[in-house]
Amino acid sequence: MVLSGMSDMGQLEDNTSYMKEFVPLNGEEMAVIKNVIDSINSSISIACTGCGYCVEGCPKDIPIPRYFALYNQFKIFGGGSNSRGYYQNYAGAHGKAEDCISCHKCERICPQHLSIAEGMKDVAAVFDIEQES
Ligand code: SF4
Ligand code: SF4
């Protein structure tokens, strides 16, 4: 067996010694953690994992996961996150979100079954349309 970062029994015992006093979380602590998880999940607008499978076939060369990440960032932190600036950099070298033609090619390979074309409309509303108005 290979244990990363441990080369002898002394190190193994040292690294696992804290488990002797192991106490499971109580109900109150579990509830706090659940609240934090729920809060994080509810703040993520588009549940893209960033796998990138969708990108290659896009006829408009839209960097889909990057735009979704910037959109989520904008929704959580607002304009202070500089997501708009990053978006403009990507949009200068690739297709914009508003260039999406809703061909749905990307959606056929998305493991998360996301409505990417609809998501692009949301991204465009924040980064393209607001910018133009
Ligand atoms: S639906 Fe939009 S983002 Fe998806 S492949 Fe077609 S043009 Fe690209
Ligand atoms: S395939 Fe789906 S989950 Fe993966 S990067 Fe594209 S939109 Fe995100």
GROMACS .gro file of N, CA and C and ligand atoms in nm:
model
  415
    1MET      N    1   0.085  -0.119   0.000
    1MET     CA    2   0.000   0.000   0.000
    1MET      C    3   0.089   0.125   0.000
    2VAL      N    4   0.050   0.225  -0.079
    2VAL     CA    5   0.124   0.351  -0.083
    2VAL      C    6   0.041   0.458  -0.012
    3LEU      N    7   0.102   0.523   0.087
    3LEU     CA    8   0.034   0.632   0.157
    3LEU      C    9   0.109   0.761   0.127
    4SER      N   10   0.048   0.845   0.051
    4SER     CA   11   0.112   0.969   0.009
    4SER      C   12   0.151   1.054   0.129
    5GLY      N   13   0.279   1.099   0.130
    5GLY     CA   14   0.324   1.191   0.233
    5GLY      C   15   0.371   1.125   0.361
    6MET      N   16   0.363   0.992   0.369
    6MET     CA   17   0.408   0.922   0.491
    6MET      C   18   0.505   0.812   0.450
    7SER      N   19   0.624   0.815   0.512
    7SER     CA   20   0.725   0.718   0.470
    7SER      C   21   0.759   0.615   0.578
    8ASP      N   22   0.708   0.630   0.699
    8ASP     CA   23   0.732   0.526   0.799
    8ASP      C   24   0.615   0.519   0.898
    9MET      N   25   0.620   0.419   0.982
    9MET     CA   26   0.509   0.394   1.075
    9MET      C   27   0.490   0.509   1.174
   10GLY      N   28   0.600   0.572   1.213
   10GLY     CA   29   0.590   0.685   1.306
   10GLY      C   30   0.506   0.798   1.248
   11GLN      N   31   0.532   0.828   1.121
   11GLN     CA   32   0.455   0.935   1.055
   11GLN      C   33   0.309   0.896   1.042
   12LEU      N   34   0.286   0.769   1.010
   12LEU     CA   35   0.148   0.721   0.997
   12LEU      C   36   0.074   0.736   1.130
   13GLU      N   37   0.140   0.692   1.240
   13GLU     CA   38   0.075   0.702   1.371
   13GLU      C   39   0.051   0.847   1.410
   14ASP      N   40   0.151   0.931   1.377
   14ASP     CA   41   0.137   1.074   1.409
   14ASP      C   42   0.018   1.133   1.333
   15ASN      N   43   0.010   1.102   1.205
   15ASN     CA   44  -0.096   1.162   1.122
   15ASN      C   45  -0.236   1.111   1.156
   16THR      N   46  -0.244   0.991   1.213
   16THR     CA   47  -0.376   0.935   1.244
   16THR      C   48  -0.411   0.946   1.392
   17SER      N   49  -0.318   1.001   1.473
   17SER     CA   50  -0.340   1.004   1.618
   17SER      C   51  -0.462   1.088   1.656
   18TYR      N   52  -0.489   1.191   1.577
   18TYR     CA   53  -0.602   1.278   1.613
   18TYR      C   54  -0.734   1.203   1.608
   19MET      N   55  -0.740   1.091   1.539
   19MET     CA   56  -0.864   1.015   1.529
   19MET      C   57  -0.898   0.943   1.659
   20LYS      N   58  -0.801   0.934   1.753
   20LYS     CA   59  -0.829   0.865   1.880
   20LYS      C   60  -0.939   0.938   1.957
   21GLU      N   61  -0.940   1.070   1.943
   21GLU     CA   62  -1.038   1.151   2.017
   21GLU      C   63  -1.157   1.186   1.927
   22PHE      N   64  -1.175   1.109   1.824
   22PHE     CA   65  -1.277   1.144   1.725
   22PHE      C   66  -1.417   1.148   1.788
   23VAL      N   67  -1.484   1.259   1.767
   23VAL     CA   68  -1.623   1.274   1.814
   23VAL      C   69  -1.707   1.318   1.695
   24PRO      N   70  -1.810   1.241   1.662
   24PRO     CA   71  -1.893   1.281   1.548
   24PRO      C   72  -1.963   1.414   1.573
   25LEU      N   73  -1.996   1.484   1.465
   25LEU     CA   74  -2.069   1.611   1.478
   25LEU      C   75  -2.206   1.584   1.539
   26ASN      N   76  -2.250   1.677   1.624
   26ASN     CA   77  -2.384   1.661   1.679
   26ASN      C   78  -2.487   1.721   1.584
   27GLY      N   79  -2.612   1.708   1.618
   27GLY     CA   80  -2.720   1.755   1.530
   27GLY      C   81  -2.711   1.904   1.500
   28GLU      N   82  -2.675   1.980   1.603
   28GLU     CA   83  -2.666   2.126   1.585
   28GLU      C   84  -2.555   2.162   1.486
   29GLU      N   85  -2.441   2.095   1.501
   29GLU     CA   86  -2.329   2.122   1.410
   29GLU      C   87  -2.363   2.079   1.268
   30MET      N   88  -2.430   1.966   1.256
   30MET     CA   89  -2.471   1.919   1.123
   30MET      C   90  -2.566   2.020   1.058
   31ALA      N   91  -2.655   2.078   1.139
   31ALA     CA   92  -2.751   2.175   1.086
   31ALA      C   93  -2.679   2.299   1.035
   32VAL      N   94  -2.574   2.342   1.108
   32VAL     CA   95  -2.496   2.459   1.064
   32VAL      C   96  -2.431   2.430   0.929
   33ILE      N   97  -2.372   2.312   0.917
   33ILE     CA   98  -2.305   2.276   0.791
   33ILE      C   99  -2.407   2.268   0.678
   34LYS      N  100  -2.522   2.210   0.707
   34LYS     CA  101  -2.625   2.200   0.603
   34LYS      C  102  -2.670   2.340   0.557
   35ASN      N  103  -2.683   2.432   0.651
   35ASN     CA  104  -2.721   2.569   0.615
   35ASN      C  105  -2.618   2.632   0.523
   36VAL      N  106  -2.491   2.609   0.555
   36VAL     CA  107  -2.384   2.667   0.472
   36VAL      C  108  -2.391   2.606   0.332
   37ILE      N  109  -2.407   2.474   0.324
   37ILE     CA  110  -2.415   2.406   0.193
   37ILE      C  111  -2.534   2.459   0.114
   38ASP      N  112  -2.650   2.471   0.181
   38ASP     CA  113  -2.770   2.522   0.112
   38ASP      C  114  -2.748   2.664   0.062
   39SER      N  115  -2.682   2.742   0.145
   39SER     CA  116  -2.657   2.881   0.108
   39SER      C  117  -2.566   2.889  -0.015
   40ILE      N  118  -2.461   2.807  -0.016
   40ILE     CA  119  -2.369   2.806  -0.131
   40ILE      C  120  -2.444   2.759  -0.255
   41ASN      N  121  -2.519   2.648  -0.241
   41ASN     CA  122  -2.590   2.594  -0.357
   41ASN      C  123  -2.691   2.693  -0.414
   42SER      N  124  -2.760   2.765  -0.326
   42SER     CA  125  -2.862   2.857  -0.375
   42SER      C  126  -2.799   2.979  -0.442
   43SER      N  127  -2.673   3.007  -0.410
   43SER     CA  128  -2.607   3.124  -0.471
   43SER      C  129  -2.547   3.090  -0.607
   44ILE      N  130  -2.539   2.960  -0.640
   44ILE     CA  131  -2.484   2.921  -0.770
   44ILE      C  132  -2.600   2.920  -0.869
   45SER      N  133  -2.598   3.014  -0.959
   45SER     CA  134  -2.710   3.030  -1.051
   45SER      C  135  -2.712   2.921  -1.157
   46ILE      N  136  -2.596   2.888  -1.214
   46ILE     CA  137  -2.590   2.788  -1.320
   46ILE      C  138  -2.492   2.680  -1.275
   47ALA      N  139  -2.543   2.558  -1.263
   47ALA     CA  140  -2.466   2.450  -1.201
   47ALA      C  141  -2.369   2.383  -1.299
   48CYS      N  142  -2.291   2.463  -1.367
   48CYS     CA  143  -2.190   2.412  -1.461
   48CYS      C  144  -2.069   2.365  -1.381
   49THR      N  145  -2.019   2.245  -1.414
   49THR     CA  146  -1.904   2.191  -1.341
   49THR      C  147  -1.771   2.229  -1.409
   50GLY      N  148  -1.780   2.293  -1.524
   50GLY     CA  149  -1.658   2.336  -1.593
   50GLY      C  150  -1.585   2.224  -1.664
   51CYS      N  151  -1.653   2.116  -1.694
   51CYS     CA  152  -1.587   2.001  -1.758
   51CYS      C  153  -1.536   2.035  -1.898
   52GLY      N  154  -1.603   2.126  -1.966
   52GLY     CA  155  -1.557   2.172  -2.098
   52GLY      C  156  -1.597   2.085  -2.215
   53TYR      N  157  -1.674   1.979  -2.193
   53TYR     CA  158  -1.713   1.890  -2.303
   53TYR      C  159  -1.790   1.964  -2.413
   54CYS      N  160  -1.859   2.069  -2.374
   54CYS     CA  161  -1.949   2.139  -2.466
   54CYS      C  162  -1.876   2.234  -2.560
   55VAL      N  163  -1.755   2.272  -2.526
   55VAL     CA  164  -1.692   2.386  -2.593
   55VAL      C  165  -1.654   2.357  -2.739
   56GLU      N  166  -1.596   2.240  -2.761
   56GLU     CA  167  -1.536   2.213  -2.891
   56GLU      C  168  -1.634   2.224  -3.008
   57GLY      N  169  -1.757   2.180  -2.987
   57GLY     CA  170  -1.851   2.177  -3.098
   57GLY      C  171  -1.930   2.305  -3.119
   58CYS      N  172  -1.906   2.406  -3.040
   58CYS     CA  173  -1.987   2.528  -3.053
   58CYS      C  174  -1.950   2.603  -3.180
   59PRO      N  175  -2.045   2.622  -3.270
   59PRO     CA  176  -2.014   2.689  -3.397
   59PRO      C  177  -1.979   2.837  -3.380
   60LYS      N  178  -2.007   2.891  -3.263
   60LYS     CA  179  -1.979   3.033  -3.238
   60LYS      C  180  -1.858   3.053  -3.148
   61ASP      N  181  -1.786   2.944  -3.121
   61ASP     CA  182  -1.665   2.952  -3.038
   61ASP      C  183  -1.689   3.025  -2.906
   62ILE      N  184  -1.798   2.987  -2.842
   62ILE     CA  185  -1.832   3.050  -2.713
   62ILE      C  186  -1.767   2.971  -2.599
   63PRO      N  187  -1.688   3.034  -2.516
   63PRO     CA  188  -1.625   2.963  -2.403
   63PRO      C  189  -1.728   2.942  -2.290
   64ILE      N  190  -1.815   2.849  -2.312
   64ILE     CA  191  -1.935   2.830  -2.230
   64ILE      C  192  -1.906   2.822  -2.079
   65PRO      N  193  -1.819   2.731  -2.035
   65PRO     CA  194  -1.800   2.721  -1.889
   65PRO      C  195  -1.738   2.846  -1.828
   66ARG      N  196  -1.654   2.915  -1.904
   66ARG     CA  197  -1.595   3.038  -1.850
   66ARG      C  198  -1.702   3.144  -1.832
   67TYR      N  199  -1.794   3.153  -1.927
   67TYR     CA  200  -1.902   3.252  -1.914
   67TYR      C  201  -1.995   3.217  -1.799
   68PHE      N  202  -2.024   3.089  -1.783
   68PHE     CA  203  -2.110   3.050  -1.671
   68PHE      C  204  -2.042   3.079  -1.537
   69ALA      N  205  -1.913   3.054  -1.531
   69ALA     CA  206  -1.840   3.081  -1.405
   69ALA      C  207  -1.842   3.231  -1.374
   70LEU      N  208  -1.822   3.313  -1.477
   70LEU     CA  209  -1.824   3.458  -1.455
   70LEU      C  210  -1.963   3.506  -1.418
   71TYR      N  211  -2.063   3.445  -1.479
   71TYR     CA  212  -2.203   3.481  -1.447
   71TYR      C  213  -2.233   3.447  -1.301
   72ASN      N  214  -2.194   3.327  -1.258
   72ASN     CA  215  -2.217   3.288  -1.119
   72ASN      C  216  -2.144   3.382  -1.023
   73GLN      N  217  -2.022   3.416  -1.061
   73GLN     CA  218  -1.943   3.508  -0.980
   73GLN      C  219  -2.013   3.643  -0.969
   74PHE      N  220  -2.067   3.690  -1.079
   74PHE     CA  221  -2.137   3.818  -1.081
   74PHE      C  222  -2.260   3.812  -0.991
   75LYS      N  223  -2.331   3.700  -0.996
   75LYS     CA  224  -2.453   3.687  -0.916
   75LYS      C  225  -2.423   3.686  -0.766
   76ILE      N  226  -2.307   3.632  -0.730
   76ILE     CA  227  -2.272   3.625  -0.588
   76ILE      C  228  -2.210   3.757  -0.540
   77PHE      N  229  -2.115   3.808  -0.618
   77PHE     CA  230  -2.036   3.921  -0.570
   77PHE      C  231  -2.070   4.054  -0.637
   78GLY      N  232  -2.154   4.050  -0.743
   78GLY     CA  233  -2.188   4.174  -0.812
   78GLY      C  234  -2.071   4.226  -0.895
   79GLY      N  235  -2.081   4.352  -0.932
   79GLY     CA  236  -1.980   4.412  -1.021
   79GLY      C  237  -1.842   4.421  -0.959
   80GLY      N  238  -1.832   4.415  -0.826
   80GLY     CA  239  -1.703   4.426  -0.760
   80GLY      C  240  -1.610   4.309  -0.788
   81SER      N  241  -1.662   4.202  -0.846
   81SER     CA  242  -1.580   4.084  -0.870
   81SER      C  243  -1.495   4.097  -0.997
   82ASN      N  244  -1.513   4.205  -1.073
   82ASN     CA  245  -1.444   4.226  -1.200
   82ASN      C  246  -1.480   4.120  -1.303
   83SER      N  247  -1.592   4.053  -1.282
   83SER     CA  248  -1.635   3.952  -1.378
   83SER      C  249  -1.663   4.015  -1.515
   84ARG      N  250  -1.710   4.139  -1.513
   84ARG     CA  251  -1.738   4.207  -1.641
   84ARG      C  252  -1.609   4.228  -1.721
   85GLY      N  253  -1.504   4.265  -1.653
   85GLY     CA  254  -1.375   4.284  -1.720
   85GLY      C  255  -1.322   4.155  -1.779
   86TYR      N  256  -1.332   4.047  -1.700
   86TYR     CA  257  -1.287   3.916  -1.751
   86TYR      C  258  -1.373   3.874  -1.870
   87TYR      N  259  -1.502   3.900  -1.859
   87TYR     CA  260  -1.591   3.863  -1.970
   87TYR      C  261  -1.548   3.935  -2.098
   88GLN      N  262  -1.521   4.063  -2.086
   88GLN     CA  263  -1.483   4.140  -2.205
   88GLN      C  264  -1.354   4.087  -2.267
   89ASN      N  265  -1.262   4.043  -2.182
   89ASN     CA  266  -1.138   3.985  -2.235
   89ASN      C  267  -1.167   3.860  -2.317
   90TYR      N  268  -1.250   3.771  -2.260
   90TYR     CA  269  -1.284   3.648  -2.333
   90TYR      C  270  -1.363   3.679  -2.459
   91ALA      N  271  -1.456   3.773  -2.447
   91ALA     CA  272  -1.543   3.805  -2.561
   91ALA      C  273  -1.464   3.871  -2.675
   92GLY      N  274  -1.351   3.929  -2.640
   92GLY     CA  275  -1.268   3.990  -2.745
   92GLY      C  276  -1.200   3.885  -2.831
   93ALA      N  277  -1.181   3.766  -2.777
   93ALA     CA  278  -1.109   3.662  -2.850
   93ALA      C  279  -1.198   3.545  -2.892
   94HIS      N  280  -1.321   3.540  -2.841
   94HIS     CA  281  -1.414   3.430  -2.869
   94HIS      C  282  -1.552   3.488  -2.899
   95GLY      N  283  -1.648   3.397  -2.919
   95GLY     CA  284  -1.785   3.443  -2.938
   95GLY      C  285  -1.840   3.502  -2.810
   96LYS      N  286  -1.931   3.597  -2.825
   96LYS     CA  287  -1.998   3.654  -2.709
   96LYS      C  288  -2.117   3.565  -2.672
   97ALA      N  289  -2.169   3.584  -2.553
   97ALA     CA  290  -2.287   3.508  -2.513
   97ALA      C  291  -2.405   3.539  -2.606
   98GLU      N  292  -2.415   3.664  -2.647
   98GLU     CA  293  -2.527   3.704  -2.733
   98GLU      C  294  -2.513   3.648  -2.875
   99ASP      N  295  -2.397   3.591  -2.908
   99ASP     CA  296  -2.379   3.529  -3.040
   99ASP      C  297  -2.443   3.391  -3.048
  100CYS      N  298  -2.482   3.336  -2.933
  100CYS     CA  299  -2.541   3.201  -2.930
  100CYS      C  300  -2.663   3.195  -3.022
  101ILE      N  301  -2.665   3.093  -3.108
  101ILE     CA  302  -2.775   3.080  -3.205
  101ILE      C  303  -2.875   2.971  -3.161
  102SER      N  304  -2.861   2.925  -3.037
  102SER     CA  305  -2.953   2.824  -2.982
  102SER      C  306  -2.961   2.699  -3.068
  103CYS      N  307  -2.845   2.656  -3.116
  103CYS     CA  308  -2.843   2.532  -3.196
  103CYS      C  309  -2.858   2.408  -3.108
  104HIS      N  310  -2.830   2.424  -2.977
  104HIS     CA  311  -2.843   2.318  -2.876
  104HIS      C  312  -2.742   2.204  -2.892
  105LYS      N  313  -2.643   2.225  -2.978
  105LYS     CA  314  -2.541   2.122  -2.996
  105LYS      C  315  -2.470   2.090  -2.863
  106CYS      N  316  -2.439   2.194  -2.790
  106CYS     CA  317  -2.369   2.179  -2.662
  106CYS      C  318  -2.454   2.101  -2.561
  107GLU      N  319  -2.582   2.122  -2.565
  107GLU     CA  320  -2.670   2.061  -2.465
  107GLU      C  321  -2.678   1.909  -2.482
  108ARG      N  322  -2.653   1.863  -2.602
  108ARG     CA  323  -2.662   1.718  -2.626
  108ARG      C  324  -2.547   1.642  -2.560
  109ILE      N  325  -2.438   1.714  -2.529
  109ILE     CA  326  -2.325   1.643  -2.465
  109ILE      C  327  -2.300   1.689  -2.321
  110CYS      N  328  -2.380   1.780  -2.272
  110CYS     CA  329  -2.358   1.829  -2.135
  110CYS      C  330  -2.401   1.723  -2.034
  111PRO      N  331  -2.306   1.673  -1.953
  111PRO     CA  332  -2.342   1.569  -1.854
  111PRO      C  333  -2.439   1.619  -1.748
  112GLN      N  334  -2.444   1.750  -1.730
  112GLN     CA  335  -2.534   1.807  -1.628
  112GLN      C  336  -2.672   1.839  -1.687
  113HIS      N  337  -2.688   1.814  -1.816
  113HIS     CA  338  -2.817   1.841  -1.884
  113HIS      C  339  -2.861   1.986  -1.863
  114LEU      N  340  -2.767   2.076  -1.875
  114LEU     CA  341  -2.800   2.218  -1.855
  114LEU      C  342  -2.865   2.277  -1.980
  115SER      N  343  -2.951   2.374  -1.959
  115SER     CA  344  -3.011   2.448  -2.070
  115SER      C  345  -2.914   2.561  -2.107
  116ILE      N  346  -2.814   2.523  -2.181
  116ILE     CA  347  -2.703   2.615  -2.206
  116ILE      C  348  -2.748   2.736  -2.288
  117ALA      N  349  -2.829   2.711  -2.391
  117ALA     CA  350  -2.874   2.824  -2.474
  117ALA      C  351  -2.952   2.925  -2.390
  118GLU      N  352  -3.035   2.876  -2.300
  118GLU     CA  353  -3.109   2.967  -2.211
  118GLU      C  354  -3.011   3.039  -2.118
  119GLY      N  355  -2.912   2.963  -2.071
  119GLY     CA  356  -2.811   3.022  -1.984
  119GLY      C  357  -2.734   3.133  -2.055
  120MET      N  358  -2.708   3.113  -2.184
  120MET     CA  359  -2.637   3.216  -2.259
  120MET      C  360  -2.718   3.345  -2.267
  121LYS      N  361  -2.850   3.330  -2.271
  121LYS     CA  362  -2.935   3.451  -2.272
  121LYS      C  363  -2.918   3.527  -2.140
  122ASP      N  364  -2.911   3.452  -2.030
  122ASP     CA  365  -2.891   3.515  -1.899
  122ASP      C  366  -2.755   3.584  -1.894
  123VAL      N  367  -2.653   3.514  -1.945
  123VAL     CA  368  -2.518   3.572  -1.945
  123VAL      C  369  -2.517   3.698  -2.031
  124ALA      N  370  -2.579   3.690  -2.148
  124ALA     CA  371  -2.582   3.806  -2.238
  124ALA      C  372  -2.654   3.923  -2.174
  125ALA      N  373  -2.762   3.893  -2.100
  125ALA     CA  374  -2.839   4.002  -2.036
  125ALA      C  375  -2.753   4.077  -1.936
  126VAL      N  376  -2.661   4.007  -1.873
  126VAL     CA  377  -2.575   4.072  -1.773
  126VAL      C  378  -2.453   4.137  -1.838
  127PHE      N  379  -2.388   4.066  -1.928
  127PHE     CA  380  -2.259   4.114  -1.978
  127PHE      C  381  -2.263   4.181  -2.115
  128ASP      N  382  -2.361   4.147  -2.198
  128ASP     CA  383  -2.367   4.208  -2.331
  128ASP      C  384  -2.471   4.319  -2.336
  129ILE      N  385  -2.595   4.284  -2.303
  129ILE     CA  386  -2.705   4.379  -2.321
  129ILE      C  387  -2.693   4.497  -2.225
  130GLU      N  388  -2.661   4.468  -2.097
  130GLU     CA  389  -2.646   4.577  -1.999
  130GLU      C  390  -2.532   4.670  -2.040
  131GLN      N  391  -2.431   4.609  -2.099
  131GLN     CA  392  -2.314   4.684  -2.142
  131GLN      C  393  -2.347   4.779  -2.255
  132GLU      N  394  -2.435   4.733  -2.347
  132GLU     CA  395  -2.469   4.813  -2.464
  132GLU      C  396  -2.566   4.926  -2.430
  133SER      N  397  -2.649   4.904  -2.326
  133SER     CA  398  -2.753   5.004  -2.297
  133SER      C  399  -2.697   5.123  -2.221
  134SF4     S1  400  -2.651   2.653  -2.831
  134SF4    FE1  401  -2.523   2.836  -2.832
  134SF4     S2  402  -2.356   2.789  -2.691
  134SF4    FE2  403  -2.451   2.593  -2.749
  134SF4     S3  404  -2.332   2.518  -2.924
  134SF4    FE3  405  -2.507   2.633  -3.005
  134SF4     S4  406  -2.426   2.841  -3.035
  134SF4    FE4  407  -2.283   2.735  -2.897
  135SF4     S1  408  -2.072   2.036  -2.072
  135SF4    FE1  409  -2.220   2.128  -1.927
  135SF4     S2  410  -2.121   2.110  -1.727
  135SF4    FE2  411  -1.961   2.075  -1.882
  135SF4     S3  412  -1.868   2.280  -1.915
  135SF4    FE3  413  -2.032   2.257  -2.064
  135SF4     S4  414  -2.213   2.351  -1.967
  135SF4    FE4  415  -2.064   2.311  -1.806
   0.00000   0.00000   0.00000
